[in-house]
Coordinates of C-alpha atoms and ligand atoms in Angstrom, one line a residue:
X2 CA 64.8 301.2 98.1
X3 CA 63.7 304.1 95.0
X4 CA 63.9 302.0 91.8
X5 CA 65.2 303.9 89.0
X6 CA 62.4 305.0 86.8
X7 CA 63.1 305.0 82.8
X8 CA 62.1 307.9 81.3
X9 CA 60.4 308.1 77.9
X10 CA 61.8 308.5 74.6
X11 CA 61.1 311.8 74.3
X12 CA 62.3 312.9 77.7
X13 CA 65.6 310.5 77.0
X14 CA 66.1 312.5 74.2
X15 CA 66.0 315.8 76.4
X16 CA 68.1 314.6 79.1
X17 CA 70.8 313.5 76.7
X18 CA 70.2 317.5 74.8
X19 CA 70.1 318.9 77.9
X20 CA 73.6 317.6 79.3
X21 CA 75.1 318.8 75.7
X22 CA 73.6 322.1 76.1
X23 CA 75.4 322.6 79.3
X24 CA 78.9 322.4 78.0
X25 CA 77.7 324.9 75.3
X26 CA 77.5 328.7 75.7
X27 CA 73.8 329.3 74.4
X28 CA 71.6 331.8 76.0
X29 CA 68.7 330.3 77.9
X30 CA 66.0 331.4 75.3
X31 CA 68.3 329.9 72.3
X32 CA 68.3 326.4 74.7
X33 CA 64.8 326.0 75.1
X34 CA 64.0 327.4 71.2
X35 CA 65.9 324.3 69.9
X36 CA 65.0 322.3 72.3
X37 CA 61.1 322.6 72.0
X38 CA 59.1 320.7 69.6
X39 CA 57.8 323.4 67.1
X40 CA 54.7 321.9 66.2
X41 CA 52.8 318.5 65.9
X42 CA 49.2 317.6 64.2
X43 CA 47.4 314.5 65.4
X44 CA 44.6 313.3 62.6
X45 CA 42.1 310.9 62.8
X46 CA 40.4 309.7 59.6
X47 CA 38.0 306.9 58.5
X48 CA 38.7 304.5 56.1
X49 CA 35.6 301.9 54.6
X50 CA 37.0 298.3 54.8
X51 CA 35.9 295.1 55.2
X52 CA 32.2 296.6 55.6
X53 CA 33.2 298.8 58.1
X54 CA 34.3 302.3 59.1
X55 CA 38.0 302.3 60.7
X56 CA 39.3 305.4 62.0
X57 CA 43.3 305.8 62.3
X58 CA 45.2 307.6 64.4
X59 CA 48.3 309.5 62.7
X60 CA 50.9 312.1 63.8
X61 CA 53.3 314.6 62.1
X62 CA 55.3 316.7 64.1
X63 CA 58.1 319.4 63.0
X64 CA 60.7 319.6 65.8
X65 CA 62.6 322.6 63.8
X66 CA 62.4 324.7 60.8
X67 CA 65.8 326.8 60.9
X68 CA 65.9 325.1 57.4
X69 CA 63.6 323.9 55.3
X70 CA 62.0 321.7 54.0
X71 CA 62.0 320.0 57.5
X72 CA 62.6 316.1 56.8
X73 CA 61.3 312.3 58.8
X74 CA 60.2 309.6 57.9
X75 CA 57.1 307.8 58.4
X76 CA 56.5 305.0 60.2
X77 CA 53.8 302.3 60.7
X78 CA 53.6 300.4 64.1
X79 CA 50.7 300.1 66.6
X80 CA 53.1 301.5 69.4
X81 CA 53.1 305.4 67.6
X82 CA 52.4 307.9 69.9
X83 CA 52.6 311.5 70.3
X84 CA 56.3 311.4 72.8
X85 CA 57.8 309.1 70.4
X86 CA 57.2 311.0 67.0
X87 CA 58.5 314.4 68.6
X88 CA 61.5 312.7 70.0
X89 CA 62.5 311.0 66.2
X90 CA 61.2 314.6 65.0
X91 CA 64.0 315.9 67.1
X92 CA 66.7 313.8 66.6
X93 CA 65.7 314.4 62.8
X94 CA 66.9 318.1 63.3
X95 CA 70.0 317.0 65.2
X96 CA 70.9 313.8 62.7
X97 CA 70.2 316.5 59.9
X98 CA 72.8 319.3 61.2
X99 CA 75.4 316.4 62.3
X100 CA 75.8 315.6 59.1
X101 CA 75.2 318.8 57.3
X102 CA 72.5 318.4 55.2
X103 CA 70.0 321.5 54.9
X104 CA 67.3 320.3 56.6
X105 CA 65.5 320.6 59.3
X106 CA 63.6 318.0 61.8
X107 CA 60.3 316.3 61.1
X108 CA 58.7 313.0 62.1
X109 CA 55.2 311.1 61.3
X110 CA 54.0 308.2 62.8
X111 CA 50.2 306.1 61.9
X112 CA 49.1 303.7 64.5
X113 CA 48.5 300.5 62.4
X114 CA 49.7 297.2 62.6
X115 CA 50.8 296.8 58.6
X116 CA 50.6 293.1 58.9
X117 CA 46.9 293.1 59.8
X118 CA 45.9 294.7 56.2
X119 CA 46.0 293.9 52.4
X120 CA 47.8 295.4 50.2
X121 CA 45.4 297.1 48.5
X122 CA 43.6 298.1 52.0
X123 CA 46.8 299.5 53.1
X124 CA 47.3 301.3 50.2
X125 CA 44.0 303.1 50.6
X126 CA 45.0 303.5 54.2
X127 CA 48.0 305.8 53.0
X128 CA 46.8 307.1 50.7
X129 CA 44.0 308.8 52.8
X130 CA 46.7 309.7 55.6
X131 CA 48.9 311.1 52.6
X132 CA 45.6 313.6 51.9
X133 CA 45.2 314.7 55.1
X134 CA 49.3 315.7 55.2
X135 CA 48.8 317.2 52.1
X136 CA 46.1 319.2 52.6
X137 CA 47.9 321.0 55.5
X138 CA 51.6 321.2 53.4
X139 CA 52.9 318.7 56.1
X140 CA 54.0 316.8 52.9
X141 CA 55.6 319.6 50.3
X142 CA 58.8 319.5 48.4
X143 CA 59.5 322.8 49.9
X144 CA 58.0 322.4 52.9
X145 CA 58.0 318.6 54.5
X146 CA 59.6 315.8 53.2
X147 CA 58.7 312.9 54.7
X148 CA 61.0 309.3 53.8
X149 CA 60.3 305.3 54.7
X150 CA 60.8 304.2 58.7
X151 CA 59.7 301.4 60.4
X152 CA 57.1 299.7 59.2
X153 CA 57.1 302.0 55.8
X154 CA 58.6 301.5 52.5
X155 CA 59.4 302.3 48.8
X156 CA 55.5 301.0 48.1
X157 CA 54.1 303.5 50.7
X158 CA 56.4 306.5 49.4
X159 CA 55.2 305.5 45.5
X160 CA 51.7 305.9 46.9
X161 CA 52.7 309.2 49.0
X162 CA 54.2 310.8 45.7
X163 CA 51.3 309.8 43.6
X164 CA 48.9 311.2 45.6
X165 CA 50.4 314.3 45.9
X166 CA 51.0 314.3 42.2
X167 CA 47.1 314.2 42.0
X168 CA 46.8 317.1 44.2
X169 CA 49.5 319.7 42.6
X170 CA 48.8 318.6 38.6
X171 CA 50.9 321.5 37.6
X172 CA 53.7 321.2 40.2
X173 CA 56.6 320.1 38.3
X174 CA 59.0 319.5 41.1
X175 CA 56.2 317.1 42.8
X176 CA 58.0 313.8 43.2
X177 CA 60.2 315.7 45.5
X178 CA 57.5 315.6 48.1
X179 CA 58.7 312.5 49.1
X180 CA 61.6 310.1 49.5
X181 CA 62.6 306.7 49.3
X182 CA 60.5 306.1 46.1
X183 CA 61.4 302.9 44.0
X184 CA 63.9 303.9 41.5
X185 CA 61.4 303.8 38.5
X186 CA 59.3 306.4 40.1
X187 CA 61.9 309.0 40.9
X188 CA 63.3 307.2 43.4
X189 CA 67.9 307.0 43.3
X190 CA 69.9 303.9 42.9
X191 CA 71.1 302.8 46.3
X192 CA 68.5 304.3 49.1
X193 CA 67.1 301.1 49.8
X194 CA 70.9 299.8 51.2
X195 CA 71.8 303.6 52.4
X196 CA 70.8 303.3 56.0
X197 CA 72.8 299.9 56.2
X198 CA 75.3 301.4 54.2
X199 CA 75.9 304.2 56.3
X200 CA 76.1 302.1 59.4
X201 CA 79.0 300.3 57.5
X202 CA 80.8 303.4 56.2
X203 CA 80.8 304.4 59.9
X204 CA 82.0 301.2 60.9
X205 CA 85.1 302.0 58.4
X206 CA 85.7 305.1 59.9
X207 CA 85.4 304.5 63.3
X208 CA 87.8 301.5 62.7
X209 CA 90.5 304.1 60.6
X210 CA 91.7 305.5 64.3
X211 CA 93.4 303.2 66.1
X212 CA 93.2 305.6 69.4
X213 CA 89.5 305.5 68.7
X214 CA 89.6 301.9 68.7
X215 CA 91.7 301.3 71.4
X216 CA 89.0 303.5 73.6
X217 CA 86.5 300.7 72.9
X218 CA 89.2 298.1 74.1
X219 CA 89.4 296.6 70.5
X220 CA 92.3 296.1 68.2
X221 CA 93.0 295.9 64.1
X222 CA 90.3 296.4 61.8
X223 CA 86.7 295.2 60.8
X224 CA 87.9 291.7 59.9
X225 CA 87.3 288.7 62.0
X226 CA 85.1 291.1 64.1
X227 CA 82.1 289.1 66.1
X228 CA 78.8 291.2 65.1
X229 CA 75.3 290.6 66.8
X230 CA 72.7 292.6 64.9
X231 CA 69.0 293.1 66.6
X232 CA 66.4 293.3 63.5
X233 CA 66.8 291.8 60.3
X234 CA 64.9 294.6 58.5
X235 CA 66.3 296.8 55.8
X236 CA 68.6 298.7 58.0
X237 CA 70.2 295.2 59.9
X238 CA 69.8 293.5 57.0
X239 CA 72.3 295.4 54.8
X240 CA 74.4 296.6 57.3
X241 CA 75.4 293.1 58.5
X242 CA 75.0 291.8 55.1
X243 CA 77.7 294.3 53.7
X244 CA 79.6 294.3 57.0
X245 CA 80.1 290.1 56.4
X246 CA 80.9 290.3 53.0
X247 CA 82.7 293.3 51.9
X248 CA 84.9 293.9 55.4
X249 CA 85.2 290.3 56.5
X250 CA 83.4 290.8 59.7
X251 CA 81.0 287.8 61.0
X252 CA 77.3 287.9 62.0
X253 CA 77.6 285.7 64.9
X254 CA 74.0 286.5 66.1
X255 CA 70.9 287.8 64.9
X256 CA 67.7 288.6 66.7
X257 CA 64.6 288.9 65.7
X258 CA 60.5 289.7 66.7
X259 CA 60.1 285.3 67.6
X260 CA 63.8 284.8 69.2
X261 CA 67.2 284.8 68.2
X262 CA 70.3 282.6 66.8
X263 CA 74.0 282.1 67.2
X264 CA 76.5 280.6 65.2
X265 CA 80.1 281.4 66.8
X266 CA 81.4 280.5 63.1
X267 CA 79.1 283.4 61.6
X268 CA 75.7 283.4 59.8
X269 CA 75.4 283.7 56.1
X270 CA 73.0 286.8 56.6
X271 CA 71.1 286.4 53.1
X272 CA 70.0 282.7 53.4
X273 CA 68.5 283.8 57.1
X274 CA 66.8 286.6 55.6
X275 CA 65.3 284.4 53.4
X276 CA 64.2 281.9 56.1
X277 CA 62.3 284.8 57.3
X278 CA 60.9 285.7 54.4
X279 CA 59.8 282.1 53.8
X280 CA 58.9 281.4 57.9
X281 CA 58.4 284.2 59.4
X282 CA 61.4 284.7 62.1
X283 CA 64.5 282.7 62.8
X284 CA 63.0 280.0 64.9
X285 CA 64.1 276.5 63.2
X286 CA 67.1 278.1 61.2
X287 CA 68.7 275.1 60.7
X288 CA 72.8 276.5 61.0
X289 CA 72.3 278.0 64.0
X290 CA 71.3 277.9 67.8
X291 CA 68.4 278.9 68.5
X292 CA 67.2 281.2 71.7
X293 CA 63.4 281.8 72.4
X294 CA 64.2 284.9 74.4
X295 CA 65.8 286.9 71.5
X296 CA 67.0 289.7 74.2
X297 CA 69.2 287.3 75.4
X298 CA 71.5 288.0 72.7
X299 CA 71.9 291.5 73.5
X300 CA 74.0 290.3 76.9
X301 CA 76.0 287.9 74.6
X302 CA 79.8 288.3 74.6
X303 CA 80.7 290.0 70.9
X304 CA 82.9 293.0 69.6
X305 CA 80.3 294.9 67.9
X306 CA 76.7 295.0 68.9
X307 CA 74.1 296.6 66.4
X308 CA 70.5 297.2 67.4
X309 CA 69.0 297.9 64.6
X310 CA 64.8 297.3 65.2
X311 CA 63.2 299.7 67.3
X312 CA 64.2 301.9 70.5
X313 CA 64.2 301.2 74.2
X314 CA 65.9 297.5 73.9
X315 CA 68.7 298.4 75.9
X316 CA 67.3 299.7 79.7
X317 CA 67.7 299.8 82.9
X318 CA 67.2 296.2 83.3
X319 CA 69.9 294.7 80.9
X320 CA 72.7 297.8 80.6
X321 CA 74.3 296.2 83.4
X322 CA 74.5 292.7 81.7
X323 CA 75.5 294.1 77.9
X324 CA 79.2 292.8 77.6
X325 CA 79.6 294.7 73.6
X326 CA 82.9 296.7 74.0
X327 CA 81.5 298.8 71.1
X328 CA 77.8 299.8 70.2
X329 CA 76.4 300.8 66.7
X330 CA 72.7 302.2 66.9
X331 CA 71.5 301.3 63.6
X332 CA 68.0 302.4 64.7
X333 CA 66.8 305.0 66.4
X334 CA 66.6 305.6 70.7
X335 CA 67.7 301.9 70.8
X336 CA 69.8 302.9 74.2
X337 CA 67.4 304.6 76.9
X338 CA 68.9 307.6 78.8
X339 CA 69.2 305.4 81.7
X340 CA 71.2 302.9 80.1
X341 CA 73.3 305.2 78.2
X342 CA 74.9 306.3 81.9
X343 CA 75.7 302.5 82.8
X344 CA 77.1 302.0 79.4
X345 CA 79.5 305.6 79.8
X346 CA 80.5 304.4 83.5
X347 CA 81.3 300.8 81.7
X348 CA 83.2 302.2 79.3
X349 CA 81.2 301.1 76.4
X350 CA 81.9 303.4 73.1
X351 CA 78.4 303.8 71.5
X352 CA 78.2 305.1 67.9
X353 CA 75.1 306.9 68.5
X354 CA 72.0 307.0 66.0
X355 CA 72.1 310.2 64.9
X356 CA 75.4 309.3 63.4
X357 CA 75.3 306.0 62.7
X358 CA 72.1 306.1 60.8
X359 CA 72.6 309.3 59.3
X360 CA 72.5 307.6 56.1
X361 CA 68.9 307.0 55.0
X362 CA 68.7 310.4 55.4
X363 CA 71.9 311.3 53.2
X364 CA 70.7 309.8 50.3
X365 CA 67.0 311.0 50.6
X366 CA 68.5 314.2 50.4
X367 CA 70.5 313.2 47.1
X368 CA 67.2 312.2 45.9
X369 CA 65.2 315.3 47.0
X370 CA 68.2 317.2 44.7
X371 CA 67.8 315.0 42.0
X372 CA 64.2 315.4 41.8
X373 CA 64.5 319.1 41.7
X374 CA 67.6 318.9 38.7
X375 CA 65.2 316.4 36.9
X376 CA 68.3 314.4 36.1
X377 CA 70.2 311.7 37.2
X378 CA 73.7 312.0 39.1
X379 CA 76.6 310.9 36.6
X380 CA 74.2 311.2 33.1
X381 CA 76.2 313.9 31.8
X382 CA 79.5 313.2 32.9
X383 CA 80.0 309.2 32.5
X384 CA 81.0 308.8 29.4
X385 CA 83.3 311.6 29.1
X386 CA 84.5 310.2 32.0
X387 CA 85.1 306.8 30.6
X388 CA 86.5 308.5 27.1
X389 CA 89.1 310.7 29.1
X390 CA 90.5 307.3 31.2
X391 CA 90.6 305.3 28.0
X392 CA 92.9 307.8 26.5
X393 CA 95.3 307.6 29.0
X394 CA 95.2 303.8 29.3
X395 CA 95.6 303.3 25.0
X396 CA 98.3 305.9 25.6
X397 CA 100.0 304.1 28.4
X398 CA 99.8 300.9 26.2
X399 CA 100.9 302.3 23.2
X400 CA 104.4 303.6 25.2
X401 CA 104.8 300.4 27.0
X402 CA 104.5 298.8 23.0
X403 CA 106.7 301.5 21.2
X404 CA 109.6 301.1 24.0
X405 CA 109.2 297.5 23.3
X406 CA 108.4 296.9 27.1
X407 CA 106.8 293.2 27.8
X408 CA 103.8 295.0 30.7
X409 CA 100.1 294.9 30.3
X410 CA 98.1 296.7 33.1
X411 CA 96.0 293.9 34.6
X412 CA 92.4 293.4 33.1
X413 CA 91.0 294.4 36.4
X414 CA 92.2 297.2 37.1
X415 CA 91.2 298.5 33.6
X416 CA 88.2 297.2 33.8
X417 CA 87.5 299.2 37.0
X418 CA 89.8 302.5 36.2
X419 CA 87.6 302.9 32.5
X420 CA 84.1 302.7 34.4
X421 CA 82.8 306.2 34.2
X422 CA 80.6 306.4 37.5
X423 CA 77.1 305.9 37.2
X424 CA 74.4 307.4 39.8
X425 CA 74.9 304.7 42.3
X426 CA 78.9 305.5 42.6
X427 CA 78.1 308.9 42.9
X428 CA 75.4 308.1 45.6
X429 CA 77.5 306.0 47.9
X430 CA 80.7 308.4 47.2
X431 CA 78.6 310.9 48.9
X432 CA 77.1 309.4 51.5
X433 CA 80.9 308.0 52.6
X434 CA 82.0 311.4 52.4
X435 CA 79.5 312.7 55.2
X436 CA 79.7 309.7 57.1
X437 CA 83.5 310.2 57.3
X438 CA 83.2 314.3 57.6
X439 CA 80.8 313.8 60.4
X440 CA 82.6 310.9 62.6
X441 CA 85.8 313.7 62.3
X442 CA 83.9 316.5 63.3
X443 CA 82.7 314.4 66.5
X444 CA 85.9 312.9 67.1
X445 CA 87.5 316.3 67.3
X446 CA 84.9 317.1 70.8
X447 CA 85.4 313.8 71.6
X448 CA 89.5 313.3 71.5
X449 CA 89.8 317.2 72.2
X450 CA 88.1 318.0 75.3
X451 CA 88.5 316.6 78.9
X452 CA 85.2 317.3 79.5
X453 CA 83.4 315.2 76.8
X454 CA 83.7 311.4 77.4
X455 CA 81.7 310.2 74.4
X456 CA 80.5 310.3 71.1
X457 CA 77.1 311.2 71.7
X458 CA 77.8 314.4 73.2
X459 CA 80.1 315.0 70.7
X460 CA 77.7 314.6 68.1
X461 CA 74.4 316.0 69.8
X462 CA 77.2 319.5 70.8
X463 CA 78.4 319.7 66.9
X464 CA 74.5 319.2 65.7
X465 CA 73.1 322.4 68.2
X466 CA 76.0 324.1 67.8
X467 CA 75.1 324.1 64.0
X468 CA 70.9 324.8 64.2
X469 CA 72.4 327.8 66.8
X470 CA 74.1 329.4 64.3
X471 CA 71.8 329.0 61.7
X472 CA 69.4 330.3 64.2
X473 CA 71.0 333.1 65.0
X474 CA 72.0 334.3 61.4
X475 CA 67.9 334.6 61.2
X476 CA 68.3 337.4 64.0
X477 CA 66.9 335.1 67.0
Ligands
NAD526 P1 62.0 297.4 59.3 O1 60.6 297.4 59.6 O2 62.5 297.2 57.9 O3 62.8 296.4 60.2 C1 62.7 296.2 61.5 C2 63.1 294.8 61.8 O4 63.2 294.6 63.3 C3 62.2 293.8 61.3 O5 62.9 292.7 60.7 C4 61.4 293.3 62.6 O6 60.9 292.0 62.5 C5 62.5 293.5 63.6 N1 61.9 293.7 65.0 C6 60.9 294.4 65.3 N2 60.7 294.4 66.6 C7 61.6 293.6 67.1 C8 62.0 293.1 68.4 N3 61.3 293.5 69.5 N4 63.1 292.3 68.6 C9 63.8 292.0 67.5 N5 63.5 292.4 66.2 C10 62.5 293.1 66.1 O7 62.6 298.8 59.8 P2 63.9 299.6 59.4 O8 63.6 300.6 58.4 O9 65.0 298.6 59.2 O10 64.1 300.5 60.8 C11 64.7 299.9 61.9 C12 65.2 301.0 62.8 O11 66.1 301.9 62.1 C13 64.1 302.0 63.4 O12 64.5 302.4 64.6 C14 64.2 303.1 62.4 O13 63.7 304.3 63.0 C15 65.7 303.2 62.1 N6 66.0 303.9 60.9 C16 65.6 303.4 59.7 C17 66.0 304.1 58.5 C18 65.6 303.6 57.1 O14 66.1 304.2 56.2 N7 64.8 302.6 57.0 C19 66.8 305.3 58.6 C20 67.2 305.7 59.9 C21 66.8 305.0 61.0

């Protein structure tokens, strides 16, 4: 008997595009424009260390420019490869129109183990890999944005925009060349927690429809929900950390690179994190059980399961076995083509990653925008703000004292009604706003026609649909 072969990342990614593309009236030529990768550039550079000459291997590859500049991050793993960076490349252009922000698809990728180098070897590392993108405008405010991704961070993106900086002296919109920064070097207020975030606000809004819910044979809301999160890196980590304490959902597993552990009572995410920190995985957590074979976990009993470290986990060989009524994929391809058809015929509803970790992206693009206004969201309007709401509260005070009436509003309340919103209001008031427009505009394929039985091809139909028109509206 054949065994079913799993197909690569990138050819996943076309399968899944390709069965979209055939519930959608585009002309052949249109199909195979957006489908194709546009271009990718493969460097290799030398960098002096420890005595001798290393040479790197790094990618950047723009899947499309119907808008520009095209966006991706950058990530650092030994793995990177050619197939993978144009598959994240083009679910960048996908994520991008799903979620309407005007960009379009990019990806880079260096081949580097970041735990085998110092800090300052590393940073001479990007920094070289940074020249080489620059050099060829594959990093540009106008032209290619790249953002943190596995492996990459605000440190990295500090370097990125400084030595870009160094290269365009005079360009004035320059720390827009890169996202993700730390806050004090253009960076915005909440990016670091705006993947995690987002997965959160999609949690919400998933959890607003009860028909939705009911299709993932769950009832009631976030609270009291069993999560299992795969990766406790900055997207797992503050999605399950916000998930447990602002929704009242419980982290009853977490797995990581050395094994996993269970607690059926629920994990206080922020003291495991800092076990890692401290140890360096999970292993000898002491309030929890732990499991040397950490994929275990991902065929463990639970409402919500939440891969959220790298892509491929869920296959051909343990689809079958995943018992999650409801999947969240924090990070990107974490659900192979192959296993994406066992999970449909199972009935497993699967919030896919070009939704449900839309939000990185999101707030990079707030950043990108306040970069190029040179000012931060809510400066000018706060206080007025604050003065117009303490108007009306003296004013409701002083009625309530002149009728003689014995009410006080409650010092909460006015404590939270006279806060004028600051950048980081303004940031996640955003970002909830396009992760609640986009969930409607899939849910709408997705509820609405017989022929669409889940939320990927929902999303990946409203995302082409989108790049088509823009496409054609350029006269293609
Ligand atoms: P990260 O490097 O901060 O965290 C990854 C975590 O996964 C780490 O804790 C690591 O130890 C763990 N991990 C790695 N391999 C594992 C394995 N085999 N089993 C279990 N755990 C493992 O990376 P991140 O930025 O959180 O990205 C995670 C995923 O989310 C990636 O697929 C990335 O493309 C995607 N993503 C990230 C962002 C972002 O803003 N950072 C945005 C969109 C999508």
């Amino acid at each position: 008997m054949a065994t079913a072969v799993e197909p690569s990342f990138r050819d996943s990614v076309d399968l899944m595009y390709g069965r979209a593309v055939k519930l959608l009236d585009l002309s052949p030529g249109l199909e195979e424009k957006i489908r194709v990768c546009n271009s990718t550039y493969v460097v290799r550079f030398g960098v002096r260390l420890r005595g001798q000459i290393h040479t790197f291997t790094g990618y950047r590859s723009v899947h499309s420019e119907h808008m520009e500049p095209v966006k991706g991050g950058i990530r650092y793993a030994p793995t990177v490869n050619q197939d993978e960076v144009e598959a994240l490349a083009a679910l960048m252009t996908y994520k991008c129109a799903l979620v309407q922000i005007p960009f379009g698809g990019s990806k880079g990728g260096l081949c580097i183990d970041p735990r085998e180098w110092e800090e300052h070897e590393l940073e001479r590392i990007t920094r070289r890999f940074a020249y080489e993108l620059i050099k060829r405008d594959l990093i540009n405010p106008s032209q290619n944005v790249p953002a943190p991704d596995m492996g990459t961070g605000e440190r990295e993106m500090a370097w990125i925009a400084d030595q870009y900086a160094r290269m365009h002296t005079t360009d004035i919109n320059a720390a827009a060349c890169v996202t993700g920064k730390p806050v004090h070097a253009g960076g915005i207020a909440g990016r670091v927690e705006a993947t995690g975030r987002g997965v959160q606000y999609a949690l919400r809004e998933f959890f607003r429809y009860p028909e939705d819910v009911r299709r993932a044979h769950l009832s009631g809301g976030l609270d009291g929900k069993r999560i299992i999160v795969q990766g406790l890196g900055n997207v797992g980590f503050h999605a399950a950390q916000f998930l447990s304490l602002e929704d009242g959902a419980k982290i009853t597993g977490i797995i990581e690179r050395d094994g996993a552990i269970y607690s059926e009572d629920g994990l206080d995410v922020l003291s495991v994190k800092e076990w890692i920190s401290r140890q360096g995985g999970v292993k000898g957590y002491p309030f929890a059980t732990f499991i040397s074979d950490g994929s275990k976990l991902l065929e463990t009993e639970c409402d919500i399961l939440i891969p959220a470290a790298m892509e491929g986990v869920i296959n051909l060989d343990n689809a079958a076995q995943v018992k999650a009524p409801l999947i969240v994929e924090a990070a990107n391809g974490p659900i192979t083509a192959g296993a994406d058809e066992i999970l449909r015929q199972k009935g497993v509803v699967i919030l896919p990653d070009m939704y449900a970790n839309a939000g990185g992206v999101t707030v990079s693009y707030f950043e990108w925008v306040g970069n190029l206004s040179h000012i931060k969201f809510g400066r000018m309007e706060r206080r007025q703000e604050e003065a117009r709401h303490r108007l009306l509260v003296d004013e409701l005070e002083r009625l309530a004292a002149d009728k003689g009436l014995d009410w006080t509003l409650s010092p909460g309340f006015k404590e939270q009604y006279l806060r004028g919103a600051g950048e980081i209001e303004h940031v996640r008031s955003g970002l909830d706003d396009t992760m609640r427009e986009a969930y409607q505009s899939m849910r709408e394929i997705w509820n609405g026609r017989g022929d669409v039985h889940d939320l990927r091809m929902a999303a990946y139909m409203v995302a082409i649909g989108r790049v088509a028109t823009a496409y054609r509206s350029k006269g293609l």
